[in-house]
Coordinates of C-alpha atoms and ligand atoms in Angstrom, one line a residue:
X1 CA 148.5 24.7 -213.9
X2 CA 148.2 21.2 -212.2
X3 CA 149.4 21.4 -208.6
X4 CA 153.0 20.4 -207.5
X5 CA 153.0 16.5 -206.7
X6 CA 154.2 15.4 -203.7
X7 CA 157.8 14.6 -204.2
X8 CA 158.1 18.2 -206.1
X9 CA 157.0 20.5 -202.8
X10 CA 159.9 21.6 -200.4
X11 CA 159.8 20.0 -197.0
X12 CA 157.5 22.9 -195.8
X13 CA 155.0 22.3 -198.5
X14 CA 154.6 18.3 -197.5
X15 CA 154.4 19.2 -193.9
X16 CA 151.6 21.9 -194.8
X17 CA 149.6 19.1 -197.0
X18 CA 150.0 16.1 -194.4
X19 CA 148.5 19.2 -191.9
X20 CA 146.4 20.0 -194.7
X21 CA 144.5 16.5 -194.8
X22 CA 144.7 15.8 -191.4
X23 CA 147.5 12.8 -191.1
X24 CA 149.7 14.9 -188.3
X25 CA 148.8 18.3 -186.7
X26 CA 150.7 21.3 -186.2
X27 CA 152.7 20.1 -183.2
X28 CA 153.2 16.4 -184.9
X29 CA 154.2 18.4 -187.9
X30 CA 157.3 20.1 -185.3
X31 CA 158.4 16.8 -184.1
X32 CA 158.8 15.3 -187.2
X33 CA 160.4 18.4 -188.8
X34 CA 163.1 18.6 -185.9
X35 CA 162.2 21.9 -184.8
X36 CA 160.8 20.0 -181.5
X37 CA 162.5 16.8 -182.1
X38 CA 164.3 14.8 -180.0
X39 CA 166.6 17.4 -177.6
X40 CA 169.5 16.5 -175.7
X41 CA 168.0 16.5 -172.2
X42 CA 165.8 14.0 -172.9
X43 CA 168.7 12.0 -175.1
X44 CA 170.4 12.0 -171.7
X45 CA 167.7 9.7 -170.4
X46 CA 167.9 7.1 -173.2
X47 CA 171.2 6.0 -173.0
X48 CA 174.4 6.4 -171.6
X49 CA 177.7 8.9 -171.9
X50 CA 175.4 11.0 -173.8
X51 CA 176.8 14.2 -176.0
X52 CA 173.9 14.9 -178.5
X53 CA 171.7 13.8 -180.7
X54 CA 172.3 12.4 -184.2
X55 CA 169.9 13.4 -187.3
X56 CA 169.1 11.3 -190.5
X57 CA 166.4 12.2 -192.9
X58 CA 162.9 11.6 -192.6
X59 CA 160.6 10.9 -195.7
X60 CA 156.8 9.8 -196.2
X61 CA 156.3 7.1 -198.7
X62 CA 152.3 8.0 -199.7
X63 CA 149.5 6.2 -201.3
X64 CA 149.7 2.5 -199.6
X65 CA 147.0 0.9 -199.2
X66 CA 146.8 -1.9 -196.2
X67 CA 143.6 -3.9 -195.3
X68 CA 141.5 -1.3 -197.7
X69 CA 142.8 1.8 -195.1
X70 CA 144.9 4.4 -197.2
X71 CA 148.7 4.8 -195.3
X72 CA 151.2 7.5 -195.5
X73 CA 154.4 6.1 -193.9
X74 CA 157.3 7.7 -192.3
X75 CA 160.6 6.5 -193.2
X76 CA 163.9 7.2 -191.5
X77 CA 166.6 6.3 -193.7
X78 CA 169.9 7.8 -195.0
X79 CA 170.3 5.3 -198.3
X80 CA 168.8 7.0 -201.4
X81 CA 165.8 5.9 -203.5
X82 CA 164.6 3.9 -200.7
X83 CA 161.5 6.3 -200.0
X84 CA 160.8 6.7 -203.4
X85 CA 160.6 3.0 -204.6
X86 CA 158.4 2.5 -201.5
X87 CA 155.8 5.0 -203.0
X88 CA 156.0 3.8 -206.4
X89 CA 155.2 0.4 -205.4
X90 CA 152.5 1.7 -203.0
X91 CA 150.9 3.5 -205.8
X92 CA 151.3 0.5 -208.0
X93 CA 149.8 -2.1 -205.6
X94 CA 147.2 0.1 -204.8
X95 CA 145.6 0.5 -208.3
X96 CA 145.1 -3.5 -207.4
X97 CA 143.3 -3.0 -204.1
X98 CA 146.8 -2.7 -202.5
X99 CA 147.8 -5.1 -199.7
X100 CA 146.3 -7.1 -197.3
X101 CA 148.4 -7.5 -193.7
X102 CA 147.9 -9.5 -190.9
X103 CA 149.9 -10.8 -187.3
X104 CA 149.6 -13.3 -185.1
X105 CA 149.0 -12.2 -181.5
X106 CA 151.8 -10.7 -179.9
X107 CA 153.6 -13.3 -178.2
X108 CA 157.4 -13.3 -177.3
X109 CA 159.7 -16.2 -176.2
X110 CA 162.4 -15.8 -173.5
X111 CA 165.1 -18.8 -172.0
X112 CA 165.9 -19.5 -169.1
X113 CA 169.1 -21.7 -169.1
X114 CA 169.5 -24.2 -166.1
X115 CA 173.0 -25.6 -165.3
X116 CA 174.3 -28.5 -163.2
X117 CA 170.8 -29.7 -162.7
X118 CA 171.1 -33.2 -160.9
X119 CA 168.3 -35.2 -161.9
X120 CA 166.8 -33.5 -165.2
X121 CA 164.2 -36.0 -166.1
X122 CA 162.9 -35.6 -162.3
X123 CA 163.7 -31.4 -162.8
X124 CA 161.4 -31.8 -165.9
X125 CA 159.0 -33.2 -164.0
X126 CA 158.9 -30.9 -161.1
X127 CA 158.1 -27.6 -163.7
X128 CA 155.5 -29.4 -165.3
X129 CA 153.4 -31.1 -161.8
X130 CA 154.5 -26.4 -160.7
X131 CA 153.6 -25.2 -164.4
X132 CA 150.1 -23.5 -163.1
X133 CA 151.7 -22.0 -160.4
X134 CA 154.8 -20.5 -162.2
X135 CA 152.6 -18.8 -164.6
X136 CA 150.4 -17.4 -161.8
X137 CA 153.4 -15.8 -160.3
X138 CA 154.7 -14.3 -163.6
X139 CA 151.3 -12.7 -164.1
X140 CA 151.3 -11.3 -161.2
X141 CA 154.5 -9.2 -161.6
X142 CA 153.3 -7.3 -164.2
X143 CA 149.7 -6.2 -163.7
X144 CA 149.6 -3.7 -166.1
X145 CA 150.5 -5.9 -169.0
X146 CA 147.8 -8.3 -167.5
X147 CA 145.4 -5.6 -167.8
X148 CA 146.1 -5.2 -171.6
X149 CA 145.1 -8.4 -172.2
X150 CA 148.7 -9.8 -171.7
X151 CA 150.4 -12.5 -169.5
X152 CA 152.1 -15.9 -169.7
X153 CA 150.4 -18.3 -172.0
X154 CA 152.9 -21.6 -171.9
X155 CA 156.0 -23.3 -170.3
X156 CA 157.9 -25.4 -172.1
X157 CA 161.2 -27.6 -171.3
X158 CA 164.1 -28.6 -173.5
X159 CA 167.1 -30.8 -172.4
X160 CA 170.3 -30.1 -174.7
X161 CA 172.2 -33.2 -173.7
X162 CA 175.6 -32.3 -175.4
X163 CA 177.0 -28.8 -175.5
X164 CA 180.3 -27.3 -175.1
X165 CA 179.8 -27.2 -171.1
X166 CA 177.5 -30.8 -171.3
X167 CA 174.2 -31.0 -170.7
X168 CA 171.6 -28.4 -169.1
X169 CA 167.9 -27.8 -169.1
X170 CA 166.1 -24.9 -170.9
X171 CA 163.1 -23.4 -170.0
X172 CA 160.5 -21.3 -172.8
X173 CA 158.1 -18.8 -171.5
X174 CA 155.8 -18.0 -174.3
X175 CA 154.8 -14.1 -173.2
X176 CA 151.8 -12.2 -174.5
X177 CA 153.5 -8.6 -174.6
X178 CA 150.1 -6.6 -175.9
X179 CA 151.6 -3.7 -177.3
X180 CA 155.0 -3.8 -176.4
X181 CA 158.0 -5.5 -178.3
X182 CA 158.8 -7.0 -175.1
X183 CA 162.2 -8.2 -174.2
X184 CA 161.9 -6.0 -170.6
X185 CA 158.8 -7.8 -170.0
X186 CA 160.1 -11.0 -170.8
X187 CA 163.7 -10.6 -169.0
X188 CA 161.4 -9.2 -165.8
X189 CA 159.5 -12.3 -166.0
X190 CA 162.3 -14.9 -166.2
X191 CA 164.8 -12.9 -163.4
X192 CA 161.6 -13.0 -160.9
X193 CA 160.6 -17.1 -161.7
X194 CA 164.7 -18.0 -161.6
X195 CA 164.7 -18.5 -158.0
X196 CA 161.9 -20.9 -158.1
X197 CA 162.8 -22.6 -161.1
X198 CA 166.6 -23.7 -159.3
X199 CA 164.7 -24.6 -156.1
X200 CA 162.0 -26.9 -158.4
X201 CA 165.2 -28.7 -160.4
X202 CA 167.9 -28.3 -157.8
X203 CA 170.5 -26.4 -160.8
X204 CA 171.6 -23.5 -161.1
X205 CA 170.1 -20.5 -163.5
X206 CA 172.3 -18.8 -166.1
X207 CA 170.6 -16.9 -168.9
X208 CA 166.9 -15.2 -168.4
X209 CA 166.6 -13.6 -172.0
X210 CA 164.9 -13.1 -174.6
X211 CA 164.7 -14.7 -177.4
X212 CA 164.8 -12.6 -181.3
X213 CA 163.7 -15.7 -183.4
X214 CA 159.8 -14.5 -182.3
X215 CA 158.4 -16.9 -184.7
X216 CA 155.4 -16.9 -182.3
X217 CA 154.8 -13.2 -183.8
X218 CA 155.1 -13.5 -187.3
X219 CA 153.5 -10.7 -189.7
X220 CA 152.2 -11.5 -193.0
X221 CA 151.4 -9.6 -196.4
X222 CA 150.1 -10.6 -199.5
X223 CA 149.1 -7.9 -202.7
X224 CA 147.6 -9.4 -206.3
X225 CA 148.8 -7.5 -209.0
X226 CA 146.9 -7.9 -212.5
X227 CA 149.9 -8.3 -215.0
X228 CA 149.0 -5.0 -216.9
X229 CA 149.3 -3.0 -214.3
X230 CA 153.0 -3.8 -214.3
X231 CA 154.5 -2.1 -217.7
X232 CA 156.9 0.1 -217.9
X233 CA 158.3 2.5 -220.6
X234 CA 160.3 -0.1 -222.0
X235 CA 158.1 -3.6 -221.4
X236 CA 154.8 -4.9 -221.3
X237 CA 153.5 -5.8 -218.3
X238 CA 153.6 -9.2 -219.1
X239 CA 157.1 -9.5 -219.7
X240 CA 157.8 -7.7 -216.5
X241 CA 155.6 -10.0 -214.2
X242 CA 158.0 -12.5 -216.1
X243 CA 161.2 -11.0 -214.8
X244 CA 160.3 -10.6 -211.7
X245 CA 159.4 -14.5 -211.5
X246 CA 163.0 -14.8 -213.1
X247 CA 164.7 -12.5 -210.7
X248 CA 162.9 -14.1 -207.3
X249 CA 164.0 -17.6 -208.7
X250 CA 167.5 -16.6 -207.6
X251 CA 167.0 -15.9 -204.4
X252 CA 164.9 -19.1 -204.3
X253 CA 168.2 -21.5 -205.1
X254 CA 171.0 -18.7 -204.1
X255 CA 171.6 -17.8 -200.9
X256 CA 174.2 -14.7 -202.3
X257 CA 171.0 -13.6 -204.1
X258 CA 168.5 -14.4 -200.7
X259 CA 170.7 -12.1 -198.8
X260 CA 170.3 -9.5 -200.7
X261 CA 166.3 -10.3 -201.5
X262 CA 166.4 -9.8 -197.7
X263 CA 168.5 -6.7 -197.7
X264 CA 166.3 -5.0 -200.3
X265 CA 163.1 -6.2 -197.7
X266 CA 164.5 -4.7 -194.8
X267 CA 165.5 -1.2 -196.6
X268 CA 161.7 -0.5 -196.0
X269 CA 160.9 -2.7 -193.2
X270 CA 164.0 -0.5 -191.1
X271 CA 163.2 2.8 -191.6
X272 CA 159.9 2.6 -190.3
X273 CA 160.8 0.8 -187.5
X274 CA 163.5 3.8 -186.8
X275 CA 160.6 6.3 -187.5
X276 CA 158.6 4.8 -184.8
X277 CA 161.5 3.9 -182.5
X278 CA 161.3 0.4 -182.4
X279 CA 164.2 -1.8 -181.7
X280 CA 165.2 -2.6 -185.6
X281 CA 168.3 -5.0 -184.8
X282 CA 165.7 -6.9 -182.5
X283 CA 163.6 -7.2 -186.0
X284 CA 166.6 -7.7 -188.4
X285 CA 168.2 -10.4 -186.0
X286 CA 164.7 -12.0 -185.7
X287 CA 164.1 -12.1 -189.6
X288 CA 167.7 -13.3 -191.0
X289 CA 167.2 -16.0 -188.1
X290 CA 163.6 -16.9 -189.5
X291 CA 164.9 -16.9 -193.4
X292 CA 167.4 -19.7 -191.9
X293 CA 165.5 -21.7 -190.2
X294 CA 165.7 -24.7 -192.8
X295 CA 169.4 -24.4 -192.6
X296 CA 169.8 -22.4 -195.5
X297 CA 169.0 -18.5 -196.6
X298 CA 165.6 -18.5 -197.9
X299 CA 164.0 -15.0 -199.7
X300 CA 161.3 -14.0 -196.9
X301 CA 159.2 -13.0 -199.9
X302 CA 157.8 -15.3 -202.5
X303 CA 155.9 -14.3 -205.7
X304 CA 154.3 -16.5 -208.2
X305 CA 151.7 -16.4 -211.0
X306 CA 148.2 -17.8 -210.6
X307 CA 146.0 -19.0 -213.4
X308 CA 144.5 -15.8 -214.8
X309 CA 147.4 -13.1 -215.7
X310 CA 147.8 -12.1 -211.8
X311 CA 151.2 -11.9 -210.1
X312 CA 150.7 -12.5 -206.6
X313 CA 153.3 -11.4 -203.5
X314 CA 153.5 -12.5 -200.2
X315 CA 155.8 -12.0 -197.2
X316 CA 156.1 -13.6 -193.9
X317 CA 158.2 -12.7 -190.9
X318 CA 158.7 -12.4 -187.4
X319 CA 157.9 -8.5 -186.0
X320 CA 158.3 -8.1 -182.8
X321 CA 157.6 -4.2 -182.7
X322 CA 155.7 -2.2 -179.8
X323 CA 153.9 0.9 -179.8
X324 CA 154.7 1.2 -176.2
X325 CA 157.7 0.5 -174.2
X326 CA 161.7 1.5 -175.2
X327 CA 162.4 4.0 -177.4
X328 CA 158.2 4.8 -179.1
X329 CA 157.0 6.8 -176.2
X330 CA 160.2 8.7 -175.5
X331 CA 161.1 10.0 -178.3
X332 CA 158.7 13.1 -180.2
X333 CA 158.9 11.8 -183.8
X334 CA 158.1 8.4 -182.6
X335 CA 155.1 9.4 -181.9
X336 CA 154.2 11.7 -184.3
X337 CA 154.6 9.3 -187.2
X338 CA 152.7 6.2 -184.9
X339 CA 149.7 8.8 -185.1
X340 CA 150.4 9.6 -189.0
X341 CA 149.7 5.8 -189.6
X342 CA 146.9 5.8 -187.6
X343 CA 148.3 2.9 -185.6
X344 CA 146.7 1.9 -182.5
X345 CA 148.5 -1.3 -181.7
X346 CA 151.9 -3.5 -182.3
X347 CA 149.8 -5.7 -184.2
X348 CA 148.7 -3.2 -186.6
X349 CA 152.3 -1.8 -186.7
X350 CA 153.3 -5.2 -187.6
X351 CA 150.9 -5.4 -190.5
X352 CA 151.8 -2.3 -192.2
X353 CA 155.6 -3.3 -191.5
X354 CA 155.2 -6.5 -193.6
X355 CA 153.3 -4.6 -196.0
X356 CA 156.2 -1.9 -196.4
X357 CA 158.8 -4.7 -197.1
X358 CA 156.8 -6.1 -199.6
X359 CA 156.1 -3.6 -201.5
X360 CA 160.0 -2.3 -201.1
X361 CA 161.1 -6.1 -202.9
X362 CA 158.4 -5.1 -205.5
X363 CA 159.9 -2.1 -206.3
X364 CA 163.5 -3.8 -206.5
X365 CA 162.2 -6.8 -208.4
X366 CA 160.6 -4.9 -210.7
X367 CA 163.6 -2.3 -211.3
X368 CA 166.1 -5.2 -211.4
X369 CA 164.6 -7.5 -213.7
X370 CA 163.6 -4.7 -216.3
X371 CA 166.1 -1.5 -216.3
X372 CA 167.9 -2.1 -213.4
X373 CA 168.4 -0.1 -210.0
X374 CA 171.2 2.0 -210.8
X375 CA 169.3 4.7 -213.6
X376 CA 166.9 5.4 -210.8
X377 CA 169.8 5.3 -207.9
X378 CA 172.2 6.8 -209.4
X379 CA 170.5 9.8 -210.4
X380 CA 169.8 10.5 -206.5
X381 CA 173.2 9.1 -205.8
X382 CA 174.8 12.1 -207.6
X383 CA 173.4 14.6 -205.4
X384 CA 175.1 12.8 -202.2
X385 CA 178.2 12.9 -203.9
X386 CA 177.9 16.5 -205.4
X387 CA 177.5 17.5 -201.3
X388 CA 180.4 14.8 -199.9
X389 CA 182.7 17.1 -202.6
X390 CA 181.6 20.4 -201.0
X391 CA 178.9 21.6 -203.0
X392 CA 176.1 23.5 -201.4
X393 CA 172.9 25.7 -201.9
X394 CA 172.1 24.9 -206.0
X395 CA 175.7 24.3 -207.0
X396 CA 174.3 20.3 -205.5
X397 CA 171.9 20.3 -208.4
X398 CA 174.4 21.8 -210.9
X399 CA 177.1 19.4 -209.5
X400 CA 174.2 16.5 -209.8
X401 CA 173.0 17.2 -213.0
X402 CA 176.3 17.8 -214.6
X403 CA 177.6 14.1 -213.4
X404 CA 174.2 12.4 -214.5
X405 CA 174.7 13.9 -218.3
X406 CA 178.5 12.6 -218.3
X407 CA 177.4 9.6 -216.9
X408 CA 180.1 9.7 -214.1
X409 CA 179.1 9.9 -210.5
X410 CA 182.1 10.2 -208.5
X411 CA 183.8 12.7 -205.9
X412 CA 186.9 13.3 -207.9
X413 CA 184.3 14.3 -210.7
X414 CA 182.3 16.6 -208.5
X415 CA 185.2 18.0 -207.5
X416 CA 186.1 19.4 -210.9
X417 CA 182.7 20.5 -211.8
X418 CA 182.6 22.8 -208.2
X419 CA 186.1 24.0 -209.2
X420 CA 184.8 25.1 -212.9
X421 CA 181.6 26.6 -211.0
Ligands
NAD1 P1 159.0 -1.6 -171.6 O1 159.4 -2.5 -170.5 O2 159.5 -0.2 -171.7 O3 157.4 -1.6 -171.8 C1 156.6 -2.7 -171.6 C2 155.8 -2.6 -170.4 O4 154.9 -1.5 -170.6 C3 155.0 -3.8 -170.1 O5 155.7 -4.7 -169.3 C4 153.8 -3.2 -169.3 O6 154.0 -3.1 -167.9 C5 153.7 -1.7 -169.8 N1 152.5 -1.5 -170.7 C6 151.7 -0.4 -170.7 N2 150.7 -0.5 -171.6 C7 151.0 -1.6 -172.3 C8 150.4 -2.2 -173.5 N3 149.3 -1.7 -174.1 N4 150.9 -3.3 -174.0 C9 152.0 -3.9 -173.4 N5 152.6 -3.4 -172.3 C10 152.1 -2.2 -171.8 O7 159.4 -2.2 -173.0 P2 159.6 -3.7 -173.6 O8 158.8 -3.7 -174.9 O9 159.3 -4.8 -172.7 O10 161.1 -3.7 -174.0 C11 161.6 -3.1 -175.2 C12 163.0 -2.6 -174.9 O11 163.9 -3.6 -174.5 C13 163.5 -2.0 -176.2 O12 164.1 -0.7 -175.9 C14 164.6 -3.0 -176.6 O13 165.6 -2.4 -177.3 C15 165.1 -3.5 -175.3 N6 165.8 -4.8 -175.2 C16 165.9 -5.7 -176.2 C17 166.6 -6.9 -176.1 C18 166.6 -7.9 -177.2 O14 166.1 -7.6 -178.3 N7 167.3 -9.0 -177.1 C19 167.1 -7.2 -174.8 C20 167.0 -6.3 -173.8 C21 166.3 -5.1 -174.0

């Protein structure tokens, strides 16, 4: 008899396996489990007014592919189907060589706004002629980062002449952050030059933040799939590569359809970024930003056909994601499923990220344009609602499987087929 596959086993059984082939060890495998996850004493030290801890799912999307290394990803999510469209397009892309992922280096943007500044063309001039020496004293405050190979790299000075207040001065420090996602580097690095910067321009300093349009750290993927490779039950694969040119086309000229491209990108690109405790509104807020930036919604993915029968993907975004810093050291399963990835930097991170949300608008691409999403949703839908009506134990599969043969999925309905259990 063929052994279970993956999505068949129990929790136990994929835990045992990933052990089993060396991805996580025992004490990963407790981390991730939430035997020895995340416990409330060390909750207390993350944020404020604490009470407890709050649990969502963890699943492994398998089989990708990135840069010729084979990936199992975590994936925190609590939206069905997510997980296992990941892995079927993982699979899919990797019978094509998979994906190739790339980032730029990991540089960060922060502001510092300057108000009531006298003489701004003679302020400008004053940070440039002390532009050397600024960036000397913002390496300086952080020596560790400087010995990661991080630091300030530019200065640069924008006057917004009309604003609801009038005019004031802004000044850009482009960051290396290494490994981090770095807004506490950056925000460290503004407060401390502040002082100097009024004293240079005579104004006043308001904001030393951050900025989440990181279009200086973008991550890229790209995966070439032959057209063949693409059929499903019901089409060949030629008419699927088709519909999924048909279906990106709306998000191309739509932005009620780019939205939801994006959505659909981010489903992926979110859960691994809770997995590995990254800031994911940092990343969401940075990417809707970036699909705007021509003043209108763009799809962050774009696929087309080249010459021979190939359809080609390829995704571009900014990811500002650390493996150090916030949330990824402190909490157990952040760890644990950094080390299952084998990741040893942000930028790698970042790769893998942009690889997971392409291959998650793949799988919704290909599902939408051919059979749609809800035969494959729905079916995992049932069992949410089959527990939301009370269900429990195997009266959730009963309840499930009952609803999918009536073909209606709805409490009301899950409550009468409990009630006639
Ligand atoms: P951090 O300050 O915890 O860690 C970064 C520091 O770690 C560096 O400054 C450096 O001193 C040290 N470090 C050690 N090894 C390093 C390496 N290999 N590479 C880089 N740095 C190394 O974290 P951070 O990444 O600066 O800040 C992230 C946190 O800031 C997140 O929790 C995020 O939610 C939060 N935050 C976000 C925003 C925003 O997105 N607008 C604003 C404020 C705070």
């Amino acid at each position: 008899m063929r052994g279970k596959k993956f999505y068949e086993k129990t929790p136990a059984e994929r835990l045992a396996l990933l052990i089993e082939e060396g991805r996580i060890d025992e004490n990963d495998a407790g981390k991730l489990s939430g035997e020895n996850g995340l416990d409330r004493e060390t909750a207390n030290f993350m944020i404020e007014n604490v009470i407890g801890t709050f649990s969502l799912p963890i699943g492994v999307a398998r089989g990708f592919i990135i840069n010729g290394e084979k990936i199992d990803v975590p994936m925190v999510i609590e939206e069905p189907s997510v997980v296992a469209a990941a892995s079927n397009a993982a699979k899919l892309t990797a019978l094509n060589g998979g994906f190739s992922a790339e980032a730029d280096a990991p540089i960060m943007i922060g502001q510092l706004q300057l108000i009531n500044v006298p003489y701004p063309a003679n302020a400008v001039s004053a940070i440039r002629r002390h532009r050397k020496q600024l960036l000397d004293q913002i390496r300086s405050i952080d020596p560790v980062l400087a010995s990661v190979g991080g630091g300030p790299v530019d200065l640069k000075i924008k006057f917004f002449k009309n604003s609801p207040i009038g005019s004031f001065l802004v000044v850009y420090l482009y960051l290396n952050v290494a490994d981090a996602m770095g807004a506490n580097a950056v925000n460290s690095a503004l407060e401390k030059i502040a002082p100097e910067l009024e004293s240079l321009t005579g104004g006043e300093a308001r904001l030393r933040i951050l900025s989440n349009l990181a279009v200086r750290r973008l991550a890229r993927a790209r995966c070439v799939l032959k057209a063949e490779s693409l059929r499903t039950a019901e089409y060949d694969g030629e008419s699927v590569a088709a519909r999924i040119l048909d279906a990106a086309a709306l998000a191309e000229v739509d932005p009620y359809r780019a939205v939801t491209h994006n959505k659909g990108i981010l489903n992926g690109i979110d859960a691994v970024l809770l997995a590995t405790g990254n800031d994911w509104r940092a990343v969401e807020a940075g990417a809707h930003g970036f699909a705007a930036k021509h003043g209108k919604i763009f799809p962050l993915s774009r696929w087309e056909k080249d010459a021979g029968r190939n359809l080609i993907g390829t995704i571009e975004l900014p990811m500002a994601v650390g493996t150090v810093g916030g949330a990824t050291r402190v909490h157990p399963a952040a760890q644990a499923a950094l080390k299952m990835m084998n990741v040893d930097s942000a930028k790698k991170l970042a790769g893998i990220l942009a690889a997971v949300g392409l291959a998650q608008n793949l799988a919704a691409l290909r599902a939408l344009g051919t059979v749609g999403i809800q035969k494959g949703h729905l079916s995992l839908h049932a069992r949410q609602v089959a527990i939301a009506a009370g269900a429990v134990g195997n009266q959730i599969e009963l309840v499930a499987e009952k609803m999918r043969a009536d073909r209606v999925i709805s409490t009301d309905r899950a409550k009468e087929i409990l009630s006639a259990l």
